[in-house]
Amino acid sequence: MRKTNLLIGLLFLSTSLWGQDPWKITVSDVRTDNYYGVTVGNGMLGIVSSPEPLRTNNVVLAGSYDKYGRGRVSNFLNGFNMLNGSISIDGNRINRNNISGFTQTLDMKKATFTSHFTYADKADITCSYLALRQLPYCAMMVVEVEPKADITIAAVNTQETPDAFRDGRMFYNEINRRHAAIKLLTTQAKSPTGRLTVCASSAFMFPEKAGEEPRVIHATHNSNSHQTSFSRKLRKGETYRFCIVGSTLTSAHHPDPMNETERLTVFACLEGYDRLMARHLSLWDDLWSSDIIIDGDAQAQQDIHNMIYHLYSFVREGSELSISPMGLSGLGYNGHVFWDADTWIFPALLMLKPQLAKSMIEYRYNRLQAAKENAFEHGFSGAMFPWESADSGFEETPVWALTGTFEHHITGCVAMAAWNYYRVTQDKTWLREKGYPILKATADFWLSRVEKDADGSTCHIRNVVAADEWAENVDDNAFTNGVAKQNLAAASQAAALLGEPVTSAWDEIAEKIVVLSFPDGVTREHSQYDGANIKQADVNLLAYPLGLITDPHQIEKDLAYYETKVPEKNTPAMTQAIFSLLYSRLGNADKAAHFFKDAYILNLNPPFRVIAETKGGTNPYFITGAGGVLQAVMMGFGGLAITDGGITQEKQGVLPPHWKALTLKGIGPKAMVYSRKR
C-alpha cells in the first residue's frame, strides 16, 4: 500500500504541474510510439485522433454491428474515415518529418480537436475537427493556412473502404446552383457478412462565392479508394480557410443510407461554416450548464472535465441507445452494453443530464421482449437481460465467457436504473408506460430464479457469476442477492404508486433472500468465499448504490476487509471509486482522497490523460471508470443522494484535504446547484 501511495503521489504531483487549463489539454510532444487517441463525439459519431497531421485514426458509428471477428458475436464496426486529408505546399506533401512546432489540443468546452504546426518558412497551418452536435451523423474538419510567403497549396480528401468491408462502390456527384457548387465524394460498401450497407459522403466547403471557388478534381487510383482535390495560390499574409464536411450512415439507421448520407452532406454544406459552428457551440454550452467545479485542485478539475466531456460525447438525447465500456472511442468489448452502462455510467449522467440518461434506459425498454425470451430459454419467468447486449437485445457474450450464461445481476441493475430514473424525474407517465413494465418483468424473473430452503424461511440464488467476476458458479453472491432484493422492493413500491396489483411474493421473497456474513460480522461475498483476492467491488456495493447496508460501523468493517483484497493489476478502475465514495460518506477525508486518485491516476494514458480499464492498461477510453469517479465526486464528496422524493444533498460526505470547495451545478431535472466547502 505504501508503494502504491508513493507512485500515485508522484504521478499526481507531476501531472499537476502541467495542463492546468480546466478546459484544454495541449500536447507539444506528439509522438507515435506512445500515443492513445482522444475522441471527439456527438453521441452518435466518435472520431479518434491520430498523431499524424490532418488525419483521424478511426470513426465509430453508434448502433452499427455485424457478426465478425472475435467470439462469433456482433461487433462494433469501424466506419469510413470521412475526414482523411492531406496538404501539399509548392508540391511537397506535409508529413511529420517536414513540419515543426507540432501541437495538438483537445478543447473540451467546444468539443473540438485542433492541431497546429509550421511548414518550413512557408506557412503556419491549423487543422481542427469536430463531430457536429446538432447533426448526429455529420463531422467537419476546418483547415486554416497562414502563408509566410507566396505559396500554392493542394489539398486532398480521400475515402478508403475499411479492410473488413466488401463489395465497395465509389461515386462522385456534382450539384451546381447559382448560389452553390457541391462536389460529393461518396462510398458504399457492405459490412463483413453483408448484413449492413455502410455509406459515407464528404465534400469541400470553400469561403469563396459560387463560381469563384477552386476547381475540384475527382480521381480513382485503385478499387479501394478515391479522392477529391483542389489547389489554390495564396499570397503572403493571406489567411485561407477551407473545410471538409462529411456524413456517414448505415442501413441500421436509415433505409436508404447512400442517398441520405449525401443529403446530409449537402445540408451541412449549405448551412455553411458559421452556422454549423455557432449551433455546435451553442449546444455544447447547453451541455456544460451541468458541470462540476473544483476549487483548490486544478489538475483534478481538468480531469473531471475530461470525464464529463467523454460522458457527453458518448451519449445522445433521443437516440435510445446505451453505451459500451469504451463508449465511442473504439471497438473495445465489441461495443456491447454491460452493467457498466446501468450501474456505473447511468447514475452520473442521471445527475448531470437526465434527458441523456433517458436514452440509456429506453434502450433497455426497447429490448424488454428479447429479455423475456431470454428468460424463457433458460426456464425462468419474467425478463432476464443479457450480460452483453448489442442491437437485438439478445445475449451477445462469446460462449467461452461464463458471464453471459451466469452473471444474472445485470437484470437487477437494469431494473434499478429504471427505478432511479423515475425517482429523479418523478415522471409517473414514463413509470407507468416503460419503467413499471421493466420492474415487473425483472421482479418476476427473481421470483422464478430464487430457491427456498426446505422450511421456506430463507431464499437463495445459486450458481451465478458474481459481480466479482473471478467468482464463477457460486451461491448467494452478495451483490446479486442484494440487487435482487432491491429490484423486488422497487417493483412492489412502483405498483402501489401506480395503483397496480402488487404481487405479495415480491415483498415476501425480498425479505427472505439471504446476505451472508463471516463469524466476525464482515459481509461474506458468497457462500464459498474464503478470503481470496477479488476482481472488483461486490460486497461494498451493498452500501452504495444499493443502500442495503446503512450502519457506518458495518460499512467501515466491510471496507477495511475488502479494500485489501483487490490487486493493483488486472482489476477495473471503478472499484476504488466506490471505496472513495464510502470513505467520504464516513467522514474519512484522507482515505477518500487516496482512493479517488487510485481510481484513475495510474490508469491514465498519454498524451491526453485518457482512462484505461486497468492500471497500465492499453484499451481506453474506459468510460465505466469515469462514471465511477464522477459518482465518487457527486455522491461522495458532494453528498448527493437519490431518494424517493428526488435528488437530495445529505450531510454525509467530506472533501479531500486540499480541496477548498466543490460546486455541482445544473443537477437533475430542475438544474439545481449544490455546494460543499471544507
PDB file of C-alpha atoms in Angstrom, residues 386-539:
ATOM      1  CA  PRO A 386     -28.318 -10.367 -21.351  1.00  0.00           C
ATOM      2  CA  TRP A 387     -24.891  -9.786 -19.883  1.00  0.00           C
ATOM      3  CA  GLU A 388     -23.686  -8.387 -23.220  1.00  0.00           C
ATOM      4  CA  SER A 389     -26.220  -6.628 -25.405  1.00  0.00           C
ATOM      5  CA  ALA A 390     -25.872  -5.110 -28.874  1.00  0.00           C
ATOM      6  CA  ASP A 391     -28.622  -4.086 -31.283  1.00  0.00           C
ATOM      7  CA  SER A 392     -31.011  -7.036 -30.942  1.00  0.00           C
ATOM      8  CA  GLY A 393     -31.175  -7.263 -27.149  1.00  0.00           C
ATOM      9  CA  PHE A 394     -30.346 -10.967 -27.195  1.00  0.00           C
ATOM     10  CA  GLU A 395     -27.268 -12.395 -25.494  1.00  0.00           C
ATOM     11  CA  GLU A 396     -24.050 -11.417 -27.287  1.00  0.00           C
ATOM     12  CA  THR A 397     -21.426 -12.754 -24.872  1.00  0.00           C
ATOM     13  CA  PRO A 398     -18.931 -15.129 -26.532  1.00  0.00           C
ATOM     14  CA  VAL A 399     -19.674 -18.710 -25.486  1.00  0.00           C
ATOM     15  CA  TRP A 400     -16.321 -19.187 -23.766  1.00  0.00           C
ATOM     16  CA  ALA A 401     -17.172 -16.427 -21.239  1.00  0.00           C
ATOM     17  CA  LEU A 402     -19.366 -17.809 -18.437  1.00  0.00           C
ATOM     18  CA  THR A 403     -20.575 -14.294 -17.665  1.00  0.00           C
ATOM     19  CA  GLY A 404     -23.092 -14.488 -20.493  1.00  0.00           C
ATOM     20  CA  THR A 405     -24.724 -17.562 -19.028  1.00  0.00           C
ATOM     21  CA  PHE A 406     -24.497 -16.844 -15.309  1.00  0.00           C
ATOM     22  CA  GLU A 407     -23.922 -13.151 -14.462  1.00  0.00           C
ATOM     23  CA  HIS A 408     -27.570 -12.572 -13.668  1.00  0.00           C
ATOM     24  CA  HIS A 409     -27.206  -9.466 -11.513  1.00  0.00           C
ATOM     25  CA  ILE A 410     -27.402  -7.456 -14.761  1.00  0.00           C
ATOM     26  CA  THR A 411     -31.186  -7.906 -14.635  1.00  0.00           C
ATOM     27  CA  GLY A 412     -31.368  -6.180 -11.269  1.00  0.00           C
ATOM     28  CA  CYS A 413     -29.002  -3.445 -12.488  1.00  0.00           C
ATOM     29  CA  VAL A 414     -31.335  -2.626 -15.376  1.00  0.00           C
ATOM     30  CA  ALA A 415     -34.316  -2.545 -13.019  1.00  0.00           C
ATOM     31  CA  MET A 416     -32.604  -0.224 -10.536  1.00  0.00           C
ATOM     32  CA  ALA A 417     -31.634   2.157 -13.343  1.00  0.00           C
ATOM     33  CA  ALA A 418     -35.285   2.331 -14.381  1.00  0.00           C
ATOM     34  CA  TRP A 419     -36.431   2.899 -10.802  1.00  0.00           C
ATOM     35  CA  ASN A 420     -33.814   5.596 -10.202  1.00  0.00           C
ATOM     36  CA  TYR A 421     -34.787   7.356 -13.424  1.00  0.00           C
ATOM     37  CA  TYR A 422     -38.305   7.651 -12.063  1.00  0.00           C
ATOM     38  CA  ARG A 423     -37.110   8.690  -8.591  1.00  0.00           C
ATOM     39  CA  VAL A 424     -35.024  11.515 -10.058  1.00  0.00           C
ATOM     40  CA  THR A 425     -37.512  12.746 -12.665  1.00  0.00           C
ATOM     41  CA  GLN A 426     -40.764  11.900 -10.842  1.00  0.00           C
ATOM     42  CA  ASP A 427     -42.208  11.215 -14.300  1.00  0.00           C
ATOM     43  CA  LYS A 428     -45.151   8.984 -13.416  1.00  0.00           C
ATOM     44  CA  THR A 429     -46.301   8.707 -17.034  1.00  0.00           C
ATOM     45  CA  TRP A 430     -42.919   7.270 -18.007  1.00  0.00           C
ATOM     46  CA  LEU A 431     -43.019   4.964 -14.998  1.00  0.00           C
ATOM     47  CA  ARG A 432     -46.417   3.620 -15.984  1.00  0.00           C
ATOM     48  CA  GLU A 433     -45.608   3.158 -19.671  1.00  0.00           C
ATOM     49  CA  LYS A 434     -41.991   1.985 -19.576  1.00  0.00           C
ATOM     50  CA  GLY A 435     -40.449   1.869 -16.130  1.00  0.00           C
ATOM     51  CA  TYR A 436     -43.004  -0.365 -14.449  1.00  0.00           C
ATOM     52  CA  PRO A 437     -43.031  -2.950 -17.260  1.00  0.00           C
ATOM     53  CA  ILE A 438     -39.268  -3.316 -16.702  1.00  0.00           C
ATOM     54  CA  LEU A 439     -39.631  -3.505 -12.912  1.00  0.00           C
ATOM     55  CA  LYS A 440     -42.471  -6.033 -13.024  1.00  0.00           C
ATOM     56  CA  ALA A 441     -40.844  -8.345 -15.546  1.00  0.00           C
ATOM     57  CA  THR A 442     -37.483  -8.319 -13.751  1.00  0.00           C
ATOM     58  CA  ALA A 443     -39.129  -8.890 -10.358  1.00  0.00           C
ATOM     59  CA  ASP A 444     -40.981 -11.869 -11.804  1.00  0.00           C
ATOM     60  CA  PHE A 445     -37.640 -13.196 -13.036  1.00  0.00           C
ATOM     61  CA  TRP A 446     -36.253 -13.189  -9.499  1.00  0.00           C
ATOM     62  CA  LEU A 447     -39.336 -14.992  -8.187  1.00  0.00           C
ATOM     63  CA  SER A 448     -38.572 -17.831 -10.581  1.00  0.00           C
ATOM     64  CA  ARG A 449     -34.814 -17.629 -10.013  1.00  0.00           C
ATOM     65  CA  VAL A 450     -34.665 -17.943  -6.206  1.00  0.00           C
ATOM     66  CA  GLU A 451     -34.645 -21.278  -4.387  1.00  0.00           C
ATOM     67  CA  LYS A 452     -36.301 -21.694  -0.981  1.00  0.00           C
ATOM     68  CA  ASP A 453     -34.953 -23.725   1.908  1.00  0.00           C
ATOM     69  CA  ALA A 454     -36.945 -26.779   2.852  1.00  0.00           C
ATOM     70  CA  ASP A 455     -38.780 -24.890   5.589  1.00  0.00           C
ATOM     71  CA  GLY A 456     -39.324 -21.837   3.354  1.00  0.00           C
ATOM     72  CA  SER A 457     -37.686 -19.455   5.827  1.00  0.00           C
ATOM     73  CA  THR A 458     -34.866 -18.278   3.588  1.00  0.00           C
ATOM     74  CA  CYS A 459     -34.288 -17.907  -0.143  1.00  0.00           C
ATOM     75  CA  HIS A 460     -31.099 -18.396  -2.111  1.00  0.00           C
ATOM     76  CA  ILE A 461     -29.813 -17.505  -5.569  1.00  0.00           C
ATOM     77  CA  ARG A 462     -27.444 -20.273  -6.567  1.00  0.00           C
ATOM     78  CA  ASN A 463     -24.999 -20.853  -9.396  1.00  0.00           C
ATOM     79  CA  VAL A 464     -24.129 -17.340 -10.553  1.00  0.00           C
ATOM     80  CA  VAL A 465     -21.096 -15.382 -11.661  1.00  0.00           C
ATOM     81  CA  ALA A 466     -20.643 -12.703  -9.033  1.00  0.00           C
ATOM     82  CA  ALA A 467     -20.145  -9.005  -9.624  1.00  0.00           C
ATOM     83  CA  ASP A 468     -16.611 -10.058  -8.658  1.00  0.00           C
ATOM     84  CA  GLU A 469     -16.172 -11.982 -11.887  1.00  0.00           C
ATOM     85  CA  TRP A 470     -13.345 -14.100 -10.531  1.00  0.00           C
ATOM     86  CA  ALA A 471     -16.050 -15.878  -8.512  1.00  0.00           C
ATOM     87  CA  GLU A 472     -17.749 -18.183 -11.024  1.00  0.00           C
ATOM     88  CA  ASN A 473     -20.669 -20.512 -10.376  1.00  0.00           C
ATOM     89  CA  VAL A 474     -21.037 -19.595  -6.717  1.00  0.00           C
ATOM     90  CA  ASP A 475     -24.071 -19.409  -4.454  1.00  0.00           C
ATOM     91  CA  ASP A 476     -25.621 -16.421  -2.688  1.00  0.00           C
ATOM     92  CA  ASN A 477     -23.348 -13.743  -4.094  1.00  0.00           C
ATOM     93  CA  ALA A 478     -23.737 -10.596  -2.012  1.00  0.00           C
ATOM     94  CA  PHE A 479     -24.346  -8.137  -4.839  1.00  0.00           C
ATOM     95  CA  THR A 480     -26.559 -10.467  -6.875  1.00  0.00           C
ATOM     96  CA  ASN A 481     -28.741 -11.186  -3.858  1.00  0.00           C
ATOM     97  CA  GLY A 482     -28.721  -7.543  -2.838  1.00  0.00           C
ATOM     98  CA  VAL A 483     -29.772  -6.165  -6.204  1.00  0.00           C
ATOM     99  CA  ALA A 484     -32.491  -8.843  -6.447  1.00  0.00           C
ATOM    100  CA  LYS A 485     -33.862  -7.726  -3.066  1.00  0.00           C
ATOM    101  CA  GLN A 486     -33.901  -4.097  -4.204  1.00  0.00           C
ATOM    102  CA  ASN A 487     -35.437  -4.983  -7.564  1.00  0.00           C
ATOM    103  CA  LEU A 488     -38.316  -6.817  -5.861  1.00  0.00           C
ATOM    104  CA  ALA A 489     -38.894  -3.999  -3.387  1.00  0.00           C
ATOM    105  CA  ALA A 490     -38.867  -1.373  -6.149  1.00  0.00           C
ATOM    106  CA  ALA A 491     -41.400  -3.305  -8.207  1.00  0.00           C
ATOM    107  CA  SER A 492     -43.706  -3.522  -5.195  1.00  0.00           C
ATOM    108  CA  GLN A 493     -43.310   0.181  -4.463  1.00  0.00           C
ATOM    109  CA  ALA A 494     -43.913   1.180  -8.092  1.00  0.00           C
ATOM    110  CA  ALA A 495     -47.037  -0.966  -8.338  1.00  0.00           C
ATOM    111  CA  ALA A 496     -48.505   0.638  -5.215  1.00  0.00           C
ATOM    112  CA  LEU A 497     -47.647   4.093  -6.533  1.00  0.00           C
ATOM    113  CA  LEU A 498     -49.416   3.426  -9.831  1.00  0.00           C
ATOM    114  CA  GLY A 499     -52.397   1.634  -8.324  1.00  0.00           C
ATOM    115  CA  GLU A 500     -51.406  -1.626  -9.985  1.00  0.00           C
ATOM    116  CA  PRO A 501     -51.897  -5.022  -8.321  1.00  0.00           C
ATOM    117  CA  VAL A 502     -48.970  -5.758  -6.006  1.00  0.00           C
ATOM    118  CA  THR A 503     -47.621  -9.291  -6.158  1.00  0.00           C
ATOM    119  CA  SER A 504     -47.360 -10.244  -2.491  1.00  0.00           C
ATOM    120  CA  ALA A 505     -44.484 -12.618  -3.188  1.00  0.00           C
ATOM    121  CA  TRP A 506     -42.262  -9.706  -4.218  1.00  0.00           C
ATOM    122  CA  ASP A 507     -42.012  -8.346  -0.665  1.00  0.00           C
ATOM    123  CA  GLU A 508     -42.019 -11.785   0.894  1.00  0.00           C
ATOM    124  CA  ILE A 509     -39.137 -13.103  -1.201  1.00  0.00           C
ATOM    125  CA  ALA A 510     -37.191  -9.836  -0.906  1.00  0.00           C
ATOM    126  CA  GLU A 511     -37.175 -10.241   2.882  1.00  0.00           C
ATOM    127  CA  LYS A 512     -36.085 -13.882   2.725  1.00  0.00           C
ATOM    128  CA  ILE A 513     -33.149 -13.584   0.272  1.00  0.00           C
ATOM    129  CA  VAL A 514     -30.034 -14.063   2.358  1.00  0.00           C
ATOM    130  CA  VAL A 515     -26.964 -11.837   2.636  1.00  0.00           C
ATOM    131  CA  LEU A 516     -24.207 -13.851   4.303  1.00  0.00           C
ATOM    132  CA  SER A 517     -21.647 -12.841   6.924  1.00  0.00           C
ATOM    133  CA  PHE A 518     -18.454 -14.256   8.413  1.00  0.00           C
ATOM    134  CA  PRO A 519     -18.449 -15.058  12.145  1.00  0.00           C
ATOM    135  CA  ASP A 520     -16.712 -11.719  12.848  1.00  0.00           C
ATOM    136  CA  GLY A 521     -19.541  -9.806  11.164  1.00  0.00           C
ATOM    137  CA  VAL A 522     -17.854  -8.959   7.855  1.00  0.00           C
ATOM    138  CA  THR A 523     -20.295  -9.408   4.984  1.00  0.00           C
ATOM    139  CA  ARG A 524     -19.336 -12.521   3.026  1.00  0.00           C
ATOM    140  CA  GLU A 525     -19.083 -12.194  -0.744  1.00  0.00           C
ATOM    141  CA  HIS A 526     -20.670 -15.588  -1.416  1.00  0.00           C
ATOM    142  CA  SER A 527     -21.199 -18.880   0.364  1.00  0.00           C
ATOM    143  CA  GLN A 528     -17.915 -20.387  -0.893  1.00  0.00           C
ATOM    144  CA  TYR A 529     -15.828 -17.240  -0.355  1.00  0.00           C
ATOM    145  CA  ASP A 530     -12.742 -17.887   1.780  1.00  0.00           C
ATOM    146  CA  GLY A 531     -10.828 -14.605   1.616  1.00  0.00           C
ATOM    147  CA  ALA A 532      -9.323 -14.838  -1.887  1.00  0.00           C
ATOM    148  CA  ASN A 533      -8.469 -11.769  -3.930  1.00  0.00           C
ATOM    149  CA  ILE A 534     -11.368 -10.259  -5.840  1.00  0.00           C
ATOM    150  CA  LYS A 535     -11.587  -8.607  -9.242  1.00  0.00           C
ATOM    151  CA  GLN A 536     -13.816  -5.680  -8.292  1.00  0.00           C
ATOM    152  CA  ALA A 537     -16.202  -4.239  -5.745  1.00  0.00           C
ATOM    153  CA  ASP A 538     -19.018  -6.574  -4.761  1.00  0.00           C
ATOM    154  CA  VAL A 539     -19.920  -6.579  -1.061  1.00  0.00           C
TER     155      VAL A 539
END
